[in-house]
Short mmCIF file of C-alpha atoms in Angstrom, two decimals:
data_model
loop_
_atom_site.label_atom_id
_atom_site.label_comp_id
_atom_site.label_asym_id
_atom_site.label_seq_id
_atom_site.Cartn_x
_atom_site.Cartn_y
_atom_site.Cartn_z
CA UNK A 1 81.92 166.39 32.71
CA UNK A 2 78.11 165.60 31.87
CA UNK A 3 77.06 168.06 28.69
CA UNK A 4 74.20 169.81 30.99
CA UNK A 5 74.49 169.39 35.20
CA UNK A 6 72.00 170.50 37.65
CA UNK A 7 71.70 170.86 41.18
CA UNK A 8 68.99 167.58 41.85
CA UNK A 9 67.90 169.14 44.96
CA UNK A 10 65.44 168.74 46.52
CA UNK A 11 65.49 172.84 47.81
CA UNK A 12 62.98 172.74 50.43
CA UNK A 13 61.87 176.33 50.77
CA UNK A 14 59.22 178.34 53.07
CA UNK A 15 56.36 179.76 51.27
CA UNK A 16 57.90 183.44 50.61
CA UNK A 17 60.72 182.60 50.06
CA UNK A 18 63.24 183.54 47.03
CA UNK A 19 65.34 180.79 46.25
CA UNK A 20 67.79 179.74 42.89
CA UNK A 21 68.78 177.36 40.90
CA UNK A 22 71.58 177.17 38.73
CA UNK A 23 72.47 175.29 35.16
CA UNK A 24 76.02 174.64 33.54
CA UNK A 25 76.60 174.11 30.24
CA UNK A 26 79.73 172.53 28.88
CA UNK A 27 79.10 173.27 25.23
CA UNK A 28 80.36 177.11 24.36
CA UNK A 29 78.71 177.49 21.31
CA UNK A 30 75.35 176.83 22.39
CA UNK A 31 72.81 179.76 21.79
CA UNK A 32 69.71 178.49 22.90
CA UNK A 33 68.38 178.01 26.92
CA UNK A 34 65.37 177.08 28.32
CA UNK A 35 64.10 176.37 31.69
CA UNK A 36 61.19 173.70 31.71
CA UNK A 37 58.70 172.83 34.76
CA UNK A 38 57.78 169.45 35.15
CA UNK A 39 54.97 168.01 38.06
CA UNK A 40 55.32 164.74 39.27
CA UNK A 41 54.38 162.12 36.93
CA UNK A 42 53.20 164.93 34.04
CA UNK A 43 55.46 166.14 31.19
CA UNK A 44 58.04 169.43 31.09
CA UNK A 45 56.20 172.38 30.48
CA UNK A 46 58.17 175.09 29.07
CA UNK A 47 58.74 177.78 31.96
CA UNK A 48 60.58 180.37 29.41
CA UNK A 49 63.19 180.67 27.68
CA UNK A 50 66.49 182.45 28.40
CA UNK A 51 67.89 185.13 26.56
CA UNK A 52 71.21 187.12 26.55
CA UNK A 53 70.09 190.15 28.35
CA UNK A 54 67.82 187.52 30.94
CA UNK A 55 64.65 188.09 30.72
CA UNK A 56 61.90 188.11 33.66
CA UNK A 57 58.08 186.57 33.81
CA UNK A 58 56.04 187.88 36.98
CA UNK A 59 58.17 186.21 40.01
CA UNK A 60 60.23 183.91 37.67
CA UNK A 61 63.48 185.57 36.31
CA UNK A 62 65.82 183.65 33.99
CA UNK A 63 69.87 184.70 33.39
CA UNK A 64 72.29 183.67 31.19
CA UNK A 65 75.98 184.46 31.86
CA UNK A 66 77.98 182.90 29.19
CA UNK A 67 81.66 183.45 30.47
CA UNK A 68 81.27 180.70 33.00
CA UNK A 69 78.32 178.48 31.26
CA UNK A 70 75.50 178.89 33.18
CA UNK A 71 71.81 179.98 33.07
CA UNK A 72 69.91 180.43 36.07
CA UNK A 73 66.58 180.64 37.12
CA UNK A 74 65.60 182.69 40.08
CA UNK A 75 61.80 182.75 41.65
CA UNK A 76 60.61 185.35 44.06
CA UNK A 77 57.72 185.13 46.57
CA UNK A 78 57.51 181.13 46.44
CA UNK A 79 54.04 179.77 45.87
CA UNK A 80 52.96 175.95 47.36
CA UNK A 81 52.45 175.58 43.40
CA UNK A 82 55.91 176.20 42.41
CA UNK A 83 56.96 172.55 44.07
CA UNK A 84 58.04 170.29 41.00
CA UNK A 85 60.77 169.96 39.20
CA UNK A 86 62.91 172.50 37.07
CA UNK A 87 64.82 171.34 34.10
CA UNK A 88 67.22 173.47 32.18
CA UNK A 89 67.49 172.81 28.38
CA UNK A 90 70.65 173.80 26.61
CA UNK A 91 70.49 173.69 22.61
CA UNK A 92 73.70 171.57 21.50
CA UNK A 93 74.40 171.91 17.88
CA UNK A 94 73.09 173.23 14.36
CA UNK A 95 70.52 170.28 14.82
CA UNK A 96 67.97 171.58 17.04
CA UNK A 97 68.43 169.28 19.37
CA UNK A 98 68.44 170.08 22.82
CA UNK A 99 70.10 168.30 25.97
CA UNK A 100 68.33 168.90 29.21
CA UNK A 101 69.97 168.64 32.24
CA UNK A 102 68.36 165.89 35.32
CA UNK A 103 66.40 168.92 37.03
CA UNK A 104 66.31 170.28 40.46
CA UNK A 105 63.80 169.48 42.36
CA UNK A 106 61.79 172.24 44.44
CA UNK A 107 60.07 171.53 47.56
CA UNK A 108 57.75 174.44 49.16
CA UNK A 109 56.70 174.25 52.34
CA UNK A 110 53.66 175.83 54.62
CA UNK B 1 48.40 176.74 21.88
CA UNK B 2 50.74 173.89 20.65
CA UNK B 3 49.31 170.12 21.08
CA UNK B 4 50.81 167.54 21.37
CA UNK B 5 49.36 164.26 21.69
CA UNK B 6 50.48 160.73 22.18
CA UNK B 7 48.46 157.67 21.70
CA UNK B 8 48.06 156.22 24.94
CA UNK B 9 48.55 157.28 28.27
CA UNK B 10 49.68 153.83 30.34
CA UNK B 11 50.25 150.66 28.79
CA UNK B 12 51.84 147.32 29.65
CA UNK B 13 53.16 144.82 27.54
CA UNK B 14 54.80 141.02 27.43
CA UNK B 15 58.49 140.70 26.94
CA UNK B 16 59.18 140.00 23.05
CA UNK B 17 56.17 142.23 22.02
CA UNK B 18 55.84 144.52 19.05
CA UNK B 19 55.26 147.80 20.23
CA UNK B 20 53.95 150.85 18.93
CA UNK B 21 53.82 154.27 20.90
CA UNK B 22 52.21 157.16 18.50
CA UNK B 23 52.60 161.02 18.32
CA UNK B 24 50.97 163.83 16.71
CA UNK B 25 51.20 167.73 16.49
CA UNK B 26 48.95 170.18 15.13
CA UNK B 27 51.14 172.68 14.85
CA UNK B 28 53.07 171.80 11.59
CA UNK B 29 56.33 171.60 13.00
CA UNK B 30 59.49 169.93 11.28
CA UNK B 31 60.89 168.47 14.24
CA UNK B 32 60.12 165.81 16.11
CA UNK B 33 61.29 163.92 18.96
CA UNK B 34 61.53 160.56 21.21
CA UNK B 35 62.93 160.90 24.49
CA UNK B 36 62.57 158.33 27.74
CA UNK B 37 62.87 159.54 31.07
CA UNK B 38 63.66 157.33 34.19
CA UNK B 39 64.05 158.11 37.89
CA UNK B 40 68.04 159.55 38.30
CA UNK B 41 69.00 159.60 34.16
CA UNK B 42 67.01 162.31 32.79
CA UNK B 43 66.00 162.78 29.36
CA UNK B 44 67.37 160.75 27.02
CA UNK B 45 66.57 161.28 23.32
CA UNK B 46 66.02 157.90 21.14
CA UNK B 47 65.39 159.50 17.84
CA UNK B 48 64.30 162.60 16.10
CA UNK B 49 63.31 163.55 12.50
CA UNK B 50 63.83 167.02 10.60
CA UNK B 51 61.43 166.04 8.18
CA UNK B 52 58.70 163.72 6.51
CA UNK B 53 60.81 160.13 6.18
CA UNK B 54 63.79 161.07 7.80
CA UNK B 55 65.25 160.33 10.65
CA UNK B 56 67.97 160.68 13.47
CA UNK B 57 69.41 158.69 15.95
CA UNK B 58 69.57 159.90 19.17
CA UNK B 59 71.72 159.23 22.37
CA UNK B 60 70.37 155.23 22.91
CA UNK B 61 68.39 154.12 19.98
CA UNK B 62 69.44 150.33 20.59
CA UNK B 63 66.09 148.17 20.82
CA UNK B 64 64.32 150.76 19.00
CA UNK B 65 63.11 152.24 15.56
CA UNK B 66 60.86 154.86 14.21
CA UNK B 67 58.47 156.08 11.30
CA UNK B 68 57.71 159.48 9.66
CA UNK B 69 55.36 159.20 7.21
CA UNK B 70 53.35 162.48 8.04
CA UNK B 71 54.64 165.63 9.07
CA UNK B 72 52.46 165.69 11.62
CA UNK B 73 53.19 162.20 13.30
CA UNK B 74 56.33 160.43 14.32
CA UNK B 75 56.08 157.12 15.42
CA UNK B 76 58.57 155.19 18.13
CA UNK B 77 58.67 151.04 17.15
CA UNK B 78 60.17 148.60 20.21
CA UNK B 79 60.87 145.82 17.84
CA UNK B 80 60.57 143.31 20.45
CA UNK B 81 60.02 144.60 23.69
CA UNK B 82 62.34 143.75 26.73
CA UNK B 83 61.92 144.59 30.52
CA UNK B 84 64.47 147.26 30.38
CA UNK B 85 62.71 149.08 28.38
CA UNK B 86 60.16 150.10 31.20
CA UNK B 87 59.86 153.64 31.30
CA UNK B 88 58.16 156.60 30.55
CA UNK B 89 58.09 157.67 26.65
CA UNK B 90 57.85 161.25 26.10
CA UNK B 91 57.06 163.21 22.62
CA UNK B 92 58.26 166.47 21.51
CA UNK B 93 58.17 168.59 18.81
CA UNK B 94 59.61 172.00 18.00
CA UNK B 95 59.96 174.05 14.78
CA UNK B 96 57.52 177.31 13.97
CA UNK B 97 60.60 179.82 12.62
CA UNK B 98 60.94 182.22 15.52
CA UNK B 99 61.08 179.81 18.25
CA UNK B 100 62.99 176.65 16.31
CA UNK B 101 64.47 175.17 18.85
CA UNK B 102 61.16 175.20 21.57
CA UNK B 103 60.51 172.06 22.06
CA UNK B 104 56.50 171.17 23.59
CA UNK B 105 56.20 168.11 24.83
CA UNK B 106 53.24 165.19 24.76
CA UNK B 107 51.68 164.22 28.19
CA UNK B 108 54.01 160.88 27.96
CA UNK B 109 53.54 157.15 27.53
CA UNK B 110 54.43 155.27 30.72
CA UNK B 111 54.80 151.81 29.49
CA UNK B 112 55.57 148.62 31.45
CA UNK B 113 56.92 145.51 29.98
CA UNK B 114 56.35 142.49 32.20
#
C-alpha cells in the first residue's frame, strides 16, 4: 500500500459544481495534513491545512477523519480557476518531513 | 509572505556535467528540502537538512549530494549529471514554530540533461 494515495483524476466538473476529493493515509500516527494546489508547470501552493475539527476557507472545506485515514477536501461553487491539480500532504514522522500523495487532477468546464 | 527562491528557472545540461541547482529563503526557517517531481511519480524528496551543515537523505538520493552552509540556503549537487536525471527540481522549506511542518515551496528548476 503506497504511504499517501490519491484519486489522479482528472474530475471534469461544470462550473457550479461541488465536487470532492479524497486522501488516505497509511501512517496512524501522523498529525499533520495539508492540501496543496499546484497549476500546470508552476509549484504546489499551499491550499490550507487540515485540522481535527476540519476547518473551512470561503468555498474550500478541508476534513480529517482519522478512524479510516483520510483527509478530504471538498470545494463548493467551482470556479474555471480552480482547474489544476490538488495534492494532499501527510506529515510522516518526528522529522518534519512530509509525503505528498500524486494529486488529483481537477478539470472545470464552461 | 514566505519566499522562496531557486537559482534558475530552466536549464539544460551535457551528460557527465557538474551541476549545481541553488535555494534560498528569507524566512529563517530550519528546514529545508529537495524534492523532484516527474509526470505519474509525484514528489519525491532527495534530501533535507534540519540545520546549518546537516543533512538528510531522502527517498532517492543516488546521483546526488547537497550543501548547507547558510541557514538560509541549501544547495542540491548532481555530481555528474546523467539523462535520467531530467526533471523538474523543486525547493522547500518549512519551520517558523507554529506552523513547523508547512512546507512553501520555490517556483522549481526544470532541468534537462541531453
Amino acid at each position: 500500500r503506497k504511504e499517501v494515495e490519491q484519486d489522479p483524476g482528472p474530475f471534469n466538473v461544470p462550473e457550479g459544481a461541488t465536487v470532492a476529493f479524497n486522501c488516505t493515509y497509511s501512517n496512524s500516527a501522523s498529525q499533520s495534513f495539508f492540501w496543496y494546489r499546484q497549476d500546470c508547470r508552476k509549484e504546489p501552493k499551499l491550499l490550507m491545512s487540515v485540522y481535527s475539527s476540519g476547518n473551512e476557507d470561503g468555498r474550500f472545506t478541508a476534513q480529517l477523519n482519522r478512524a479510516s485515514q483520510y483527509i478530504s477536501l471538498l470545494i463548493r461553487d467551482s470556479k474555471l480557476s480552480d482547474s489544476a491539480t490538488y495534492l494532499c500532504a501527510v506529515n510522516w514522522d518526528s522529522s518534519y518531513k512530509l509525503i505528498f500523495g500524486s494529486g488529483t487532477r481537477l478539470l472545470v468546464r464552461p | 509572505d514566505v519566499k522562496v527562491t531557486q537559482s534558475s528557472r530552466y536549464l539544460v545540461k551535457r551528460t557527465g556535467e557538474k551541476v549545481f541547482l541553488e535555494c534560498v529563503q528569507d524566512m529563517d526557517h530550519e528546514n529545508m528540502f529537495w524534492y523532484r517531481q516527474d509526470p505519474g511519480l509525484g514528489l519525491r524528496l532527495i534530501y533535507f537538512s534540519y540545520d546549518v551543515k546537516m543533512k538528510e537523505k531522502g527517498d532517492i538520493p543516488e546521483g546526488y549530494s547537497v550543501s548547507r552552509e547558510k541557514k538560509e540556503r541549501f544547495s542540491l549537487i548532481l555530481e555528474s549529471a546523467s539523462t535520467n536525471q531530467t526533471s523538474m527540481y523543486l525547493c522547500a522549506s518549512s519551520g517558523l514554530a507554529e506552523t513547523t511542518d508547512t512546507q512553501y515551496f520555490g517556483p522549481g528548476t526544470r532541468l534537462t540533461v541531453l
